[in-house]
XYZ file of C-alpha atoms in Angstrom:
502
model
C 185.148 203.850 21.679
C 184.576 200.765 19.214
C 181.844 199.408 21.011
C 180.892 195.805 20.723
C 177.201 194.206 20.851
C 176.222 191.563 22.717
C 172.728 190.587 23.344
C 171.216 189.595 26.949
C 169.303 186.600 26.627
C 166.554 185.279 30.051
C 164.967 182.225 29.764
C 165.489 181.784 25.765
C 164.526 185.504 25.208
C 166.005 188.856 24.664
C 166.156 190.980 27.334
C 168.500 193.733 26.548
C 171.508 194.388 24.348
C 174.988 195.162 25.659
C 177.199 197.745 24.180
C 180.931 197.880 25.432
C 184.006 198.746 24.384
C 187.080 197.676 26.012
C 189.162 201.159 25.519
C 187.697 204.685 26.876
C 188.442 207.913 25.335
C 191.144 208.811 27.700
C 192.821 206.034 27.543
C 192.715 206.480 23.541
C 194.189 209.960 23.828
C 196.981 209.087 26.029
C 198.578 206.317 23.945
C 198.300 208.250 21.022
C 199.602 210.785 22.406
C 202.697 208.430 23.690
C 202.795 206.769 20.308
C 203.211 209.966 18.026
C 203.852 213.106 20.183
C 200.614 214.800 18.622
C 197.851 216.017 20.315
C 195.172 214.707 20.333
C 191.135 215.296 20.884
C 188.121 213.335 20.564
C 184.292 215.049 19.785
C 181.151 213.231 20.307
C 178.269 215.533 19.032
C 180.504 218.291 18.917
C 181.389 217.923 22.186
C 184.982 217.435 23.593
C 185.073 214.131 25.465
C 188.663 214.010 25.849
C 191.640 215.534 24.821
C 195.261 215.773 25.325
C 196.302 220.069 25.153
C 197.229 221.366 28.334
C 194.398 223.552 29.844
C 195.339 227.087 28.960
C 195.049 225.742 24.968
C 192.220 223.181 25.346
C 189.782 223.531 22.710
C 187.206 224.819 25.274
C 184.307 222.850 23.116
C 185.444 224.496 19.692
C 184.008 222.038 17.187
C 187.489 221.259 15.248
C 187.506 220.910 11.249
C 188.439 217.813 10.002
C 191.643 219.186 8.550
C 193.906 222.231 7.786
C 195.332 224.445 10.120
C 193.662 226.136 12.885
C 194.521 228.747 15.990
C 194.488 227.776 19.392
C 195.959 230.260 22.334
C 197.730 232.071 19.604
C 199.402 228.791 18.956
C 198.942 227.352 15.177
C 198.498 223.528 14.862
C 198.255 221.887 11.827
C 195.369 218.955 12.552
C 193.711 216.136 10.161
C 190.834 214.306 11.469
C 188.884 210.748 10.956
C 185.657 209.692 12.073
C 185.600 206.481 14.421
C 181.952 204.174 15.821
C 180.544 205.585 18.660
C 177.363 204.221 21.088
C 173.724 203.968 19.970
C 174.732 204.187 16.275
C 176.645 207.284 16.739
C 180.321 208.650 15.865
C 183.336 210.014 17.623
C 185.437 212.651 15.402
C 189.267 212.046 15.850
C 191.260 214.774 15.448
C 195.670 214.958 15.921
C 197.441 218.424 16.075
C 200.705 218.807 15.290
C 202.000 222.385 17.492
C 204.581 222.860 14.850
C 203.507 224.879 11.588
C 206.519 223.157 9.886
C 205.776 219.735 10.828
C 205.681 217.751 7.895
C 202.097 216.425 6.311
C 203.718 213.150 6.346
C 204.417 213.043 10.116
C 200.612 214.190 10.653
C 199.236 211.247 8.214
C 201.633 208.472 9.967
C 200.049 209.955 13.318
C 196.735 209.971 12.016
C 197.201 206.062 10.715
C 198.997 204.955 13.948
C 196.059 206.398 16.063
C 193.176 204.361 13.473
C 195.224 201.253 13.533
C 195.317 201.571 17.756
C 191.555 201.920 17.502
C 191.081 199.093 15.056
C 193.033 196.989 17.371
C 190.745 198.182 20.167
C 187.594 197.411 18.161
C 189.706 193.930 16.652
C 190.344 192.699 20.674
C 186.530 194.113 21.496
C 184.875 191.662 18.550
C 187.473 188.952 19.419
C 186.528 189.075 23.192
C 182.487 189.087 21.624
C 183.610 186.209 18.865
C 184.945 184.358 22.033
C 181.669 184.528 24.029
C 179.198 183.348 21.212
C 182.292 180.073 20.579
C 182.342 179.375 24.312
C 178.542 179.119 23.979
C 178.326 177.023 21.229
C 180.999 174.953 23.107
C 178.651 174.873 26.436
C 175.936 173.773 24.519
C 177.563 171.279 22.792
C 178.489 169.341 25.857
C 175.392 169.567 27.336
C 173.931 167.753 24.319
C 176.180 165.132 24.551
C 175.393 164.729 28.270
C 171.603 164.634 26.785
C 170.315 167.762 27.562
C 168.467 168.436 24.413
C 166.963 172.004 26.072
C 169.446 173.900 25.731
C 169.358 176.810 23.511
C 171.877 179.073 21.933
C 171.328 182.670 21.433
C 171.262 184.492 18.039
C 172.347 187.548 17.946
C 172.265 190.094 14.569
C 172.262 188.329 10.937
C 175.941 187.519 10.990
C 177.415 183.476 10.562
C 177.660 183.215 14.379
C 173.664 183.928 14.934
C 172.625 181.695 11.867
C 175.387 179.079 12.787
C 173.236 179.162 16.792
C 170.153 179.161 14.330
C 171.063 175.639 12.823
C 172.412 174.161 16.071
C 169.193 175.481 17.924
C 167.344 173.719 15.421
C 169.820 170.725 15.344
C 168.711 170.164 19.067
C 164.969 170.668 18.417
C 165.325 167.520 15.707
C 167.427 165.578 18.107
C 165.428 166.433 20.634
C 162.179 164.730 18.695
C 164.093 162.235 17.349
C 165.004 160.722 20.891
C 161.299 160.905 22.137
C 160.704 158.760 18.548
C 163.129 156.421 19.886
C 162.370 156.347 23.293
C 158.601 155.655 22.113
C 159.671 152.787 19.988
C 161.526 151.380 23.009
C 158.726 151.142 24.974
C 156.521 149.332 21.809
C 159.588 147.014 21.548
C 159.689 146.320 25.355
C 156.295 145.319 24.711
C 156.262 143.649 21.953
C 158.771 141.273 23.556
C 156.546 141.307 26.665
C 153.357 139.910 24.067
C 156.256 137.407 22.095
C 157.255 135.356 25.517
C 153.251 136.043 26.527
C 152.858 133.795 23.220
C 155.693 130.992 24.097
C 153.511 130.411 27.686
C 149.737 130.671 25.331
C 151.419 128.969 22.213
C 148.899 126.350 22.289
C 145.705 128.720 23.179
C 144.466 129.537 20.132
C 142.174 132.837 21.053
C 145.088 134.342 23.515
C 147.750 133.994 20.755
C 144.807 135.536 18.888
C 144.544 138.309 21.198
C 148.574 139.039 21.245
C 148.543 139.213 17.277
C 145.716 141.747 17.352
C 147.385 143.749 19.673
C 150.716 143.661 18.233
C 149.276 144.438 14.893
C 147.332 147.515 16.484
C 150.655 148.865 18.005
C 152.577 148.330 14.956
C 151.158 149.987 12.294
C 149.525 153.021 14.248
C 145.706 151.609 13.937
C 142.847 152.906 15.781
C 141.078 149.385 16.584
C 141.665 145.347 15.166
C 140.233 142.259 15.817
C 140.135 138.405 14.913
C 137.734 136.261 13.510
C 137.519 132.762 13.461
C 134.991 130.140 11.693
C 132.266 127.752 14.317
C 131.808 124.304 13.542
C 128.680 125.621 11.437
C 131.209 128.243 9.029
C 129.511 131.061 10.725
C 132.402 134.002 11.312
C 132.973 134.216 15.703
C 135.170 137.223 16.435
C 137.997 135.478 19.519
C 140.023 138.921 19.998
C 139.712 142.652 19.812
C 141.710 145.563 20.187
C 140.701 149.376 20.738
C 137.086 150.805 19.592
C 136.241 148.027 16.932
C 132.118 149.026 17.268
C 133.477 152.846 15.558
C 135.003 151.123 12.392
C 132.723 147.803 12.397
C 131.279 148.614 8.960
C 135.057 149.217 7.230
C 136.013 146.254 9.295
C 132.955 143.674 7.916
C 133.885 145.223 4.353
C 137.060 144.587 4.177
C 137.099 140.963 5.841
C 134.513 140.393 3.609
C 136.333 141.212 0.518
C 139.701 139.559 2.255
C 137.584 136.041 2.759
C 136.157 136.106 -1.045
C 140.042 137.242 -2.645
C 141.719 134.701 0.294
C 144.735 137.759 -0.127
C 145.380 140.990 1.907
C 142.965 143.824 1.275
C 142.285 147.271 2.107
C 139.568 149.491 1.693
C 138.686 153.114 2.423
C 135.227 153.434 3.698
C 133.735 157.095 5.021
C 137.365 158.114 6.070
C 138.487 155.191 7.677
C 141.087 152.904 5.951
C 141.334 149.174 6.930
C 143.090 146.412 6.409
C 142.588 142.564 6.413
C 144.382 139.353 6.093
C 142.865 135.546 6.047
C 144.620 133.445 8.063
C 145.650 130.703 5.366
C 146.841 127.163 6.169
C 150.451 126.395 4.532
C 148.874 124.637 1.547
C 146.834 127.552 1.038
C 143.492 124.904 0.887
C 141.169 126.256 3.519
C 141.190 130.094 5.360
C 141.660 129.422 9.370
C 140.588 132.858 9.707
C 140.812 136.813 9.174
C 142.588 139.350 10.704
C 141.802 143.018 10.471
C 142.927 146.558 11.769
C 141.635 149.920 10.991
C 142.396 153.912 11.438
C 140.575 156.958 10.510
C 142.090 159.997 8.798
C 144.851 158.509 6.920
C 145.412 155.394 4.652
C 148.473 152.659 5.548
C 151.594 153.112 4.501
C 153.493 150.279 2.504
C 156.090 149.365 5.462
C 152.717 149.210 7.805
C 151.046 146.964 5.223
C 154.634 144.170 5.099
C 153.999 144.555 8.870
C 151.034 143.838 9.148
C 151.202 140.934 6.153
C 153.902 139.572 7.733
C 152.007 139.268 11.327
C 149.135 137.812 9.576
C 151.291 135.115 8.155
C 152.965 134.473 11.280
C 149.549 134.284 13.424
C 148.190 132.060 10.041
C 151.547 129.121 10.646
C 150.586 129.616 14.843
C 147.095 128.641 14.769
C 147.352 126.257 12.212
C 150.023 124.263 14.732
C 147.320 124.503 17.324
C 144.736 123.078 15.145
C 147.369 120.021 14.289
C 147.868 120.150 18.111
C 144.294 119.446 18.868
C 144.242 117.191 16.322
C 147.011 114.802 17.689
C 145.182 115.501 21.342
C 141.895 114.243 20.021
C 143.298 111.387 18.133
C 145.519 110.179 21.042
C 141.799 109.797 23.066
C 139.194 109.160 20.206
C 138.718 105.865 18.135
C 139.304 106.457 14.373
C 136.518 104.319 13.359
C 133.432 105.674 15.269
C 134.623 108.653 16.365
C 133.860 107.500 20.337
C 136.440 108.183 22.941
C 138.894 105.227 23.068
C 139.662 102.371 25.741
C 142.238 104.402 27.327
C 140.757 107.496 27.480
C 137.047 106.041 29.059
C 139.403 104.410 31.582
C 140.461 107.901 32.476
C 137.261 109.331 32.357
C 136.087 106.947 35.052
C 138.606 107.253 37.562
C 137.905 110.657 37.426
C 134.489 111.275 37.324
C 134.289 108.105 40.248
C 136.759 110.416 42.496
C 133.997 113.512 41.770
C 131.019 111.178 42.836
C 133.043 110.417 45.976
C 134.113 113.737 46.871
C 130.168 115.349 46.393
C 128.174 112.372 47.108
C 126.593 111.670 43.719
C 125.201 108.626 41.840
C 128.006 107.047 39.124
C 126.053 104.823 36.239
C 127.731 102.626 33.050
C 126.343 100.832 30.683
C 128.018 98.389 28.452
C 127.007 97.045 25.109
C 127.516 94.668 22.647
C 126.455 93.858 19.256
C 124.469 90.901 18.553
C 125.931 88.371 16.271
C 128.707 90.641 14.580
C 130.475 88.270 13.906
C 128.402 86.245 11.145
C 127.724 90.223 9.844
C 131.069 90.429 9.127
C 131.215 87.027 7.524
C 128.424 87.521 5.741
C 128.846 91.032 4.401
C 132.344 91.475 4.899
C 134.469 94.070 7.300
C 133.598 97.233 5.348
C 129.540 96.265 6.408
C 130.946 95.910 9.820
C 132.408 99.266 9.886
C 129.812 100.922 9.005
C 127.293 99.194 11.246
C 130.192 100.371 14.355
C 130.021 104.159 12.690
C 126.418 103.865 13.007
C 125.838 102.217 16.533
C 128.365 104.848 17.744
C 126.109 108.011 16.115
C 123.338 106.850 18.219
C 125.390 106.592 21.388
C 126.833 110.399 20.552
C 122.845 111.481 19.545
C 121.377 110.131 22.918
C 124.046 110.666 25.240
C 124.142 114.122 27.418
C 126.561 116.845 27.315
C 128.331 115.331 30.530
C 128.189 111.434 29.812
C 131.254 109.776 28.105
C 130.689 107.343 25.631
C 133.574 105.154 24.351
C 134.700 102.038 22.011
C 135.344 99.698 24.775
C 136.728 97.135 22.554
C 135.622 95.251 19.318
C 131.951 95.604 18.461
C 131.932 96.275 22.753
C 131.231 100.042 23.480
C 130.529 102.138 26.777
C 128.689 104.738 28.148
C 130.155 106.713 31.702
C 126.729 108.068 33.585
C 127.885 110.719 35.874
C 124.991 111.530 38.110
C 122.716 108.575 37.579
C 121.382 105.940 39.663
C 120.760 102.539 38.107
C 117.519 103.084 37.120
C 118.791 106.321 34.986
C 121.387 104.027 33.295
C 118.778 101.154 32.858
C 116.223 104.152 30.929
C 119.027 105.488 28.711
C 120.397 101.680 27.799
C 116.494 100.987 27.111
C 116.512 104.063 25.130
C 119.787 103.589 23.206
C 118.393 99.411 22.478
C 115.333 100.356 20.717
C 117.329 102.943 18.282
C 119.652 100.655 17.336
C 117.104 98.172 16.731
C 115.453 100.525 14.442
C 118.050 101.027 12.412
C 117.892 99.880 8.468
C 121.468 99.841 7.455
C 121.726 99.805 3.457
C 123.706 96.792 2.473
C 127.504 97.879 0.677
C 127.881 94.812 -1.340
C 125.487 95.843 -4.294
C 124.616 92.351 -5.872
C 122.279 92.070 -2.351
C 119.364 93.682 -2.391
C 116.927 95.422 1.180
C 118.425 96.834 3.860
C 120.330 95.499 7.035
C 118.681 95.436 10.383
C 121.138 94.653 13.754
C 120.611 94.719 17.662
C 122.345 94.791 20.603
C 122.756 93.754 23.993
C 122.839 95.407 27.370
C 124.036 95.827 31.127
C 123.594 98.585 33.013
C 125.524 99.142 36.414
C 125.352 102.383 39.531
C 127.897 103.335 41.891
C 125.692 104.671 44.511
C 126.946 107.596 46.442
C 126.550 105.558 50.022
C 129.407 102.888 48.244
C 132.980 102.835 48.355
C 133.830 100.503 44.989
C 135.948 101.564 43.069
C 136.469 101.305 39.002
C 136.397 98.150 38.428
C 133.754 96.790 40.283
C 131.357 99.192 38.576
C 132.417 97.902 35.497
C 132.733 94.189 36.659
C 129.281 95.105 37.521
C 127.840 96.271 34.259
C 130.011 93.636 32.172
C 128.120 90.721 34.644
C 124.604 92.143 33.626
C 125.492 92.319 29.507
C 126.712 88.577 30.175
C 123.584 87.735 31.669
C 121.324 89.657 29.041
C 123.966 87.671 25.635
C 122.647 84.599 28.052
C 119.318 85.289 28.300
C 118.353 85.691 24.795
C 120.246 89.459 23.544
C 118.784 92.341 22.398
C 117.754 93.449 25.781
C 118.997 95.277 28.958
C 119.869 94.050 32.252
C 120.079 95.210 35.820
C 122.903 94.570 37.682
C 122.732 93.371 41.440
């Protein structure tokens, strides 16, 4: 009688519903019974399911009125009646007897209340026990979710608060759940974005793997499909140095919007066929001259504004890198090269020889040097003056760089004295390319600075040319106390020539 509902949940689904009530129809009739002194008997579909008058005046399945007064065994009884839940969406009829015809209406309607509240308290404890089951759920659940067990589900059962308060907590999980996968995603691009920042403290001075690192953290940051770098050649000619993802799928957005970056020198982005992209030049700090460009692109959907500060902002940071390695390289290169012609300096061709001297040794190859020095600078300086001088040097020195190989060294010895390092040359090699160097210079018609002079000025130089061969053990200086013997010899003999040592 007063049945609760519970549903049976497998898995997440519904495999049944429970109906149970915690007091039977018996035990109903006895305590009423104790409670009031009535009888009592309870129908279900007109059918007696339990009653309380002895046998010889039981109802015998008579279908009782709900009231009045009615005959049993030649016995009147006075009876009133309610109706009470039954299973499946049924009813149980309730009815009390009193055996006296006098008893009082009063006595019968106490009776009749005492036996509904006993089965509202039956029903009360039954949805109490029920109310208890859904809490201790919740409760279950809840500690599994902060043990972080974001599966678990709740079941829902009916429309009432309970099922819609499991609803919300269901779905509370569900966005916790997705939330923590967010996070635990972002971890892992933080763990390597950290991995790519101390990749860039080893390559801080290697300009196309910092390069690389930017790209890739630029890729990863802002959800981009493909990126690369560009850089401009010694000629101004655009030379992509990193790449990340599919950049030959968005090439066209990617030239369109570097282009349009380059021409703006600001942060652009453009939407071409469905793809969205976005570049950055890579100013200096004075904003003078672009170092480079930067771009990323995505199909599908356009950038959002906190991916475009990312991206801005790793641009500018990859902009203040590379310009430090260009100052870098530019304090390496002065620390070795002479600031007037542009030639390696003493120091430097001192440790060019010793090295390339230890390769001849170790492979068994020829070593040649020739020295040179300028005819009469001197009176060119005291004729013309220091800036004439200069520019003579500048000039002497071009046709050193013009002639020279990929693999020779040439150098401002000292003064108007300058060097070339031969690797893999005999002496008659060095002797050819000192012949070859002599006659340029001696061609050469300088124009004259000082303005009241008029024609052109013509200069020449001396000579000596000196081998290491590969079946001798000198070392540094001898070569070069070798070659600076033959120029000595070619200043005596008359300059503007070359001379053999040995």
């Amino acid at each position: 009688m007063a049945p609760a509902t519970s549903r049976l949940v497998d898995r997440g689904r519904t495999a049944g519903r429970l109906r149970i009530s915690m007091l039977s129809a018996e035990d109903y009739v006895r305590r009423v019974k104790r409670a009031t002194g009535l009888e009592v008997v309870v129908q279900e579909g007109g059918r007696v399911i339990a009653e309380s008058l002895p046998r010889a005046t039981a109802t015998a399945g008579r279908r009782l009125p709900a009231g009045g007064d009615v005959e049993l065994a030649g016995s009147t009884y006075r009876l009133v009646g309610f109706e009470a839940p039954g299973f499946e969406g049924g009813s149980v009829a309730i009815r009390l007897l009193g055996r006296d015809p006098d008893t009082s209406s009063r006595a019968i309607v106490v009776a009749a209340l005492a036996g509904f509240l006993l089965l509202a308290f039956s029903f009360a404890l039954a949805v109490s026990r029920s109310l208890q089951a859904q809490v201790g759920r919740l409760l279950d659940a809840a500690r599994r979710m902060s043990r972080g067990d974001f599966d678990v589900v709740v079941p829902t059962e009916g429309d009432d608060e309970f099922a819609a308060l499991g609803s919300e907590f269901n779905q509370m999980a569900s966005q916790l759940q997705a939330r923590v996968q967010e996070l635990q995603l972002e971890r892992a691009r933080l763990q390597d974005a950290i991995r790519r920042v101390g990749e860039s403290f080893a390559k801080g001075l290697d300009r196309d793997a910092l390069l690389d690192i930017v790209v890739k953290t630029a890729v990863d940051g802002v959800g981009a499909d493909c990126g690369r770098a560009v850089v401009q050649d010694g000629d101004g000619a655009s030379v992509e140095v990193a790449r990340s993802g599919d950049v030959s799928a968005r090439r066209v957005a990617l030239e369109e919007v570097e282009a349009a970056a380059a021409s703006s020198a600001r942060a652009v982005e453009i939407t071409h066929n469905g793809t969205s992209a976005l570049a950055q030049p890579l100013s200096s700090s004075e904003g003078e001259h672009v170092l480079g460009l930067i771009s990323v692109a995505r199909a599908s959907r356009p950038f959002t504004e906190p991916e475009r500060e990312l991206f801005n902002y790793l641009a500018s940071q990859a902009a203040v890198s590379v310009e430090n390695v260009d100052l870098h390289e530019t304090v390496q290169r002065q620390a070795v090269t002479d600031e007037l012609t542009g030639l390696f300096n003493h120091r430097r061709f001192q440790e060019v020889m010793a090295l390339e001297i230890e390769r001849t040794r170790r492979f068994g190859s020829d070593m040649g040097l020739i020295l040179l020095d300028m005819d009469d600078f001197k009176k060119v300086n005291d004729t013309y003056g220091h800036m004439q001088g200069d520019l003579v040097l500048r000039e002497v020195a071009r046709v050193l760089r013009e002639s020279a190989r990929e693999i020779d060294e040439p150098a401002r010895y000292g003064g108007e004295e300058m060097a070339v390092a031969l690797p893999q040359t005999d002496l008659d090699g060095a002797y050819r390319f000192a012949e070859r160097v002599r006659r340029r210079i001696e061609a050469l018609e300088l124009p004259i600075l000082d303005g009241e002079r008029p024609g052109t000025l013509r200069v020449t130089a001396s000579f000596g040319a000196a081998a290491l061969p590969s079946n001798e053990d000198a070392g540094r200086d001898a070569l070069v106390a070798a070659a600076d013997a033959a120029l000595y010899e070619a200043k005596r003999s008359g300059k503007n020539r070359t001379v053999k040592a040995g």
